[in-house]
Amino acid sequence: MKKLTLFLIFLFSQSNFYAQTSCDEMLEMVENQGYGTSYYSYGSEAISEVTFYEISDDNYNDYYFAVVRFTSSYEDYIYQVGSDTEFNYSINYLTSAGEAFWAYIQPYNQNLNCAPDF
Protein backbone atom coordinates (compact mmCIF):
# COMPACT_ATOMS: atom_id res chain seq x y z
CA MET A 1 0.00 0.00 0.00
CA LYS A 2 2.84 2.37 0.86
CA LYS A 3 4.46 1.83 -2.54
CA LEU A 4 1.14 2.55 -4.27
CA THR A 5 0.77 5.76 -2.28
CA LEU A 6 4.24 6.90 -3.18
CA PHE A 7 3.69 6.02 -6.80
CA LEU A 8 0.60 8.24 -6.76
CA ILE A 9 2.62 11.09 -5.24
CA PHE A 10 5.25 10.68 -7.94
CA LEU A 11 2.60 10.49 -10.66
CA PHE A 12 0.82 13.61 -9.43
CA SER A 13 4.05 15.56 -9.10
CA GLN A 14 5.14 14.72 -12.66
CA SER A 15 1.89 15.43 -14.46
CA ASN A 16 0.77 18.83 -15.74
CA PHE A 17 -2.94 17.98 -15.68
CA TYR A 18 -4.89 17.65 -12.46
CA ALA A 19 -8.62 17.27 -11.97
CA GLN A 20 -9.94 18.68 -8.70
CA THR A 21 -10.73 15.17 -7.50
CA SER A 22 -7.06 14.23 -7.97
CA CYS A 23 -6.05 17.17 -5.81
CA ASP A 24 -8.64 16.22 -3.20
CA GLU A 25 -7.32 12.67 -3.21
CA MET A 26 -3.74 13.90 -2.88
CA LEU A 27 -4.74 16.14 0.03
CA GLU A 28 -6.55 13.31 1.79
CA MET A 29 -3.67 10.89 1.21
CA VAL A 30 -1.06 13.28 2.61
CA GLU A 31 -3.19 14.16 5.63
CA ASN A 32 -3.74 10.46 6.37
CA GLN A 33 -0.05 9.53 6.05
CA GLY A 34 0.88 10.84 9.45
CA TYR A 35 1.35 13.68 11.80
CA GLY A 36 1.56 17.22 10.51
CA THR A 37 2.90 20.32 12.22
CA SER A 38 0.39 23.19 12.16
CA TYR A 39 0.97 26.92 12.36
CA TYR A 40 -2.11 29.00 13.18
CA SER A 41 -2.54 32.66 12.25
CA TYR A 42 -5.56 33.86 14.20
CA GLY A 43 -5.11 37.53 13.33
CA SER A 44 -4.21 37.13 9.67
CA GLU A 45 -6.54 38.38 6.98
CA ALA A 46 -4.99 35.98 4.45
CA ILE A 47 -3.91 32.70 6.06
CA SER A 48 -5.79 30.84 8.77
CA GLU A 49 -3.56 27.76 9.12
CA VAL A 50 -0.64 26.01 7.44
CA THR A 51 0.21 22.38 8.18
CA PHE A 52 3.45 20.81 6.99
CA TYR A 53 3.90 17.10 6.28
CA GLU A 54 6.98 15.04 5.50
CA ILE A 55 6.48 11.68 3.85
CA SER A 56 9.26 9.17 3.25
CA ASP A 57 9.19 6.19 0.93
CA ASP A 58 10.90 2.82 1.29
CA ASN A 59 14.01 4.17 -0.45
CA TYR A 60 14.35 7.02 2.06
CA ASN A 61 13.19 9.66 -0.42
CA ASP A 62 11.46 12.49 1.40
CA TYR A 63 8.52 14.50 0.07
CA TYR A 64 7.39 17.74 1.70
CA PHE A 65 3.91 19.21 1.59
CA ALA A 66 2.18 22.29 2.94
CA VAL A 67 -1.59 22.32 3.39
CA VAL A 68 -2.79 25.91 3.46
CA ARG A 69 -6.17 27.12 4.71
CA PHE A 70 -6.99 30.61 3.49
CA THR A 71 -9.02 32.92 5.71
CA SER A 72 -11.29 34.01 2.86
CA SER A 73 -12.58 30.53 1.95
CA TYR A 74 -11.53 28.20 4.80
CA GLU A 75 -10.73 25.62 2.12
CA ASP A 76 -7.54 23.57 2.24
CA TYR A 77 -5.07 23.56 -0.65
CA ILE A 78 -1.97 21.41 -0.99
CA TYR A 79 1.49 22.43 -2.19
CA GLN A 80 4.52 20.20 -2.68
CA VAL A 81 7.31 22.30 -1.19
CA GLY A 82 11.04 22.15 -0.52
CA SER A 83 12.70 20.68 2.55
CA ASP A 84 13.45 24.08 4.12
CA THR A 85 10.02 25.60 3.55
CA GLU A 86 8.63 24.74 6.98
CA PHE A 87 11.63 26.22 8.75
CA ASN A 88 11.49 29.45 6.74
CA TYR A 89 7.73 29.79 7.18
CA SER A 90 7.87 29.04 10.91
CA ILE A 91 10.33 31.81 11.68
CA ASN A 92 8.41 34.41 9.66
CA TYR A 93 4.68 33.67 9.93
CA LEU A 94 4.13 35.46 13.27
CA THR A 95 5.23 38.74 11.70
CA SER A 96 2.95 38.23 8.68
CA ALA A 97 1.46 34.89 7.67
CA GLY A 98 0.49 36.32 4.28
CA GLU A 99 3.99 37.58 3.51
CA ALA A 100 5.52 34.29 4.70
CA PHE A 101 3.09 32.40 2.45
CA TRP A 102 4.02 34.51 -0.60
CA ALA A 103 7.74 34.20 0.09
CA TYR A 104 8.03 30.52 0.99
CA ILE A 105 4.96 28.53 -0.17
CA GLN A 106 3.41 30.26 -3.19
CA PRO A 107 6.56 29.83 -5.34
CA TYR A 108 5.77 26.09 -5.32
CA ASN A 109 2.27 26.61 -6.73
CA GLN A 110 3.02 24.93 -10.07
CA ASN A 111 4.39 21.68 -8.59
CA LEU A 112 0.96 20.11 -8.10
CA ASN A 113 -1.37 22.72 -9.62
CA CYS A 114 -3.76 22.11 -6.73
CA ALA A 115 -4.00 25.63 -5.37
CA PRO A 116 -5.40 28.95 -6.55
CA ASP A 117 -3.29 30.80 -9.08
CA PHE A 118 -3.18 34.31 -7.65
CSV table of C-alpha atoms in Angstrom, one decimal, residues 40-49 68-77 97-98 118:
chain,number,residue,atom,x,y,z
A,40,TYR,CA,-2.1,29.0,13.2
A,41,SER,CA,-2.5,32.7,12.3
A,42,TYR,CA,-5.6,33.9,14.2
A,43,GLY,CA,-5.1,37.5,13.3
A,44,SER,CA,-4.2,37.1,9.7
A,45,GLU,CA,-6.5,38.4,7.0
A,46,ALA,CA,-5.0,36.0,4.4
A,47,ILE,CA,-3.9,32.7,6.1
A,48,SER,CA,-5.8,30.8,8.8
A,49,GLU,CA,-3.6,27.8,9.1
A,68,VAL,CA,-2.8,25.9,3.5
A,69,ARG,CA,-6.2,27.1,4.7
A,70,PHE,CA,-7.0,30.6,3.5
A,71,THR,CA,-9.0,32.9,5.7
A,72,SER,CA,-11.3,34.0,2.9
A,73,SER,CA,-12.6,30.5,2.0
A,74,TYR,CA,-11.5,28.2,4.8
A,75,GLU,CA,-10.7,25.6,2.1
A,76,ASP,CA,-7.5,23.6,2.2
A,77,TYR,CA,-5.1,23.6,-0.6
A,97,ALA,CA,1.5,34.9,7.7
A,98,GLY,CA,0.5,36.3,4.3
A,118,PHE,CA,-3.2,34.3,-7.7
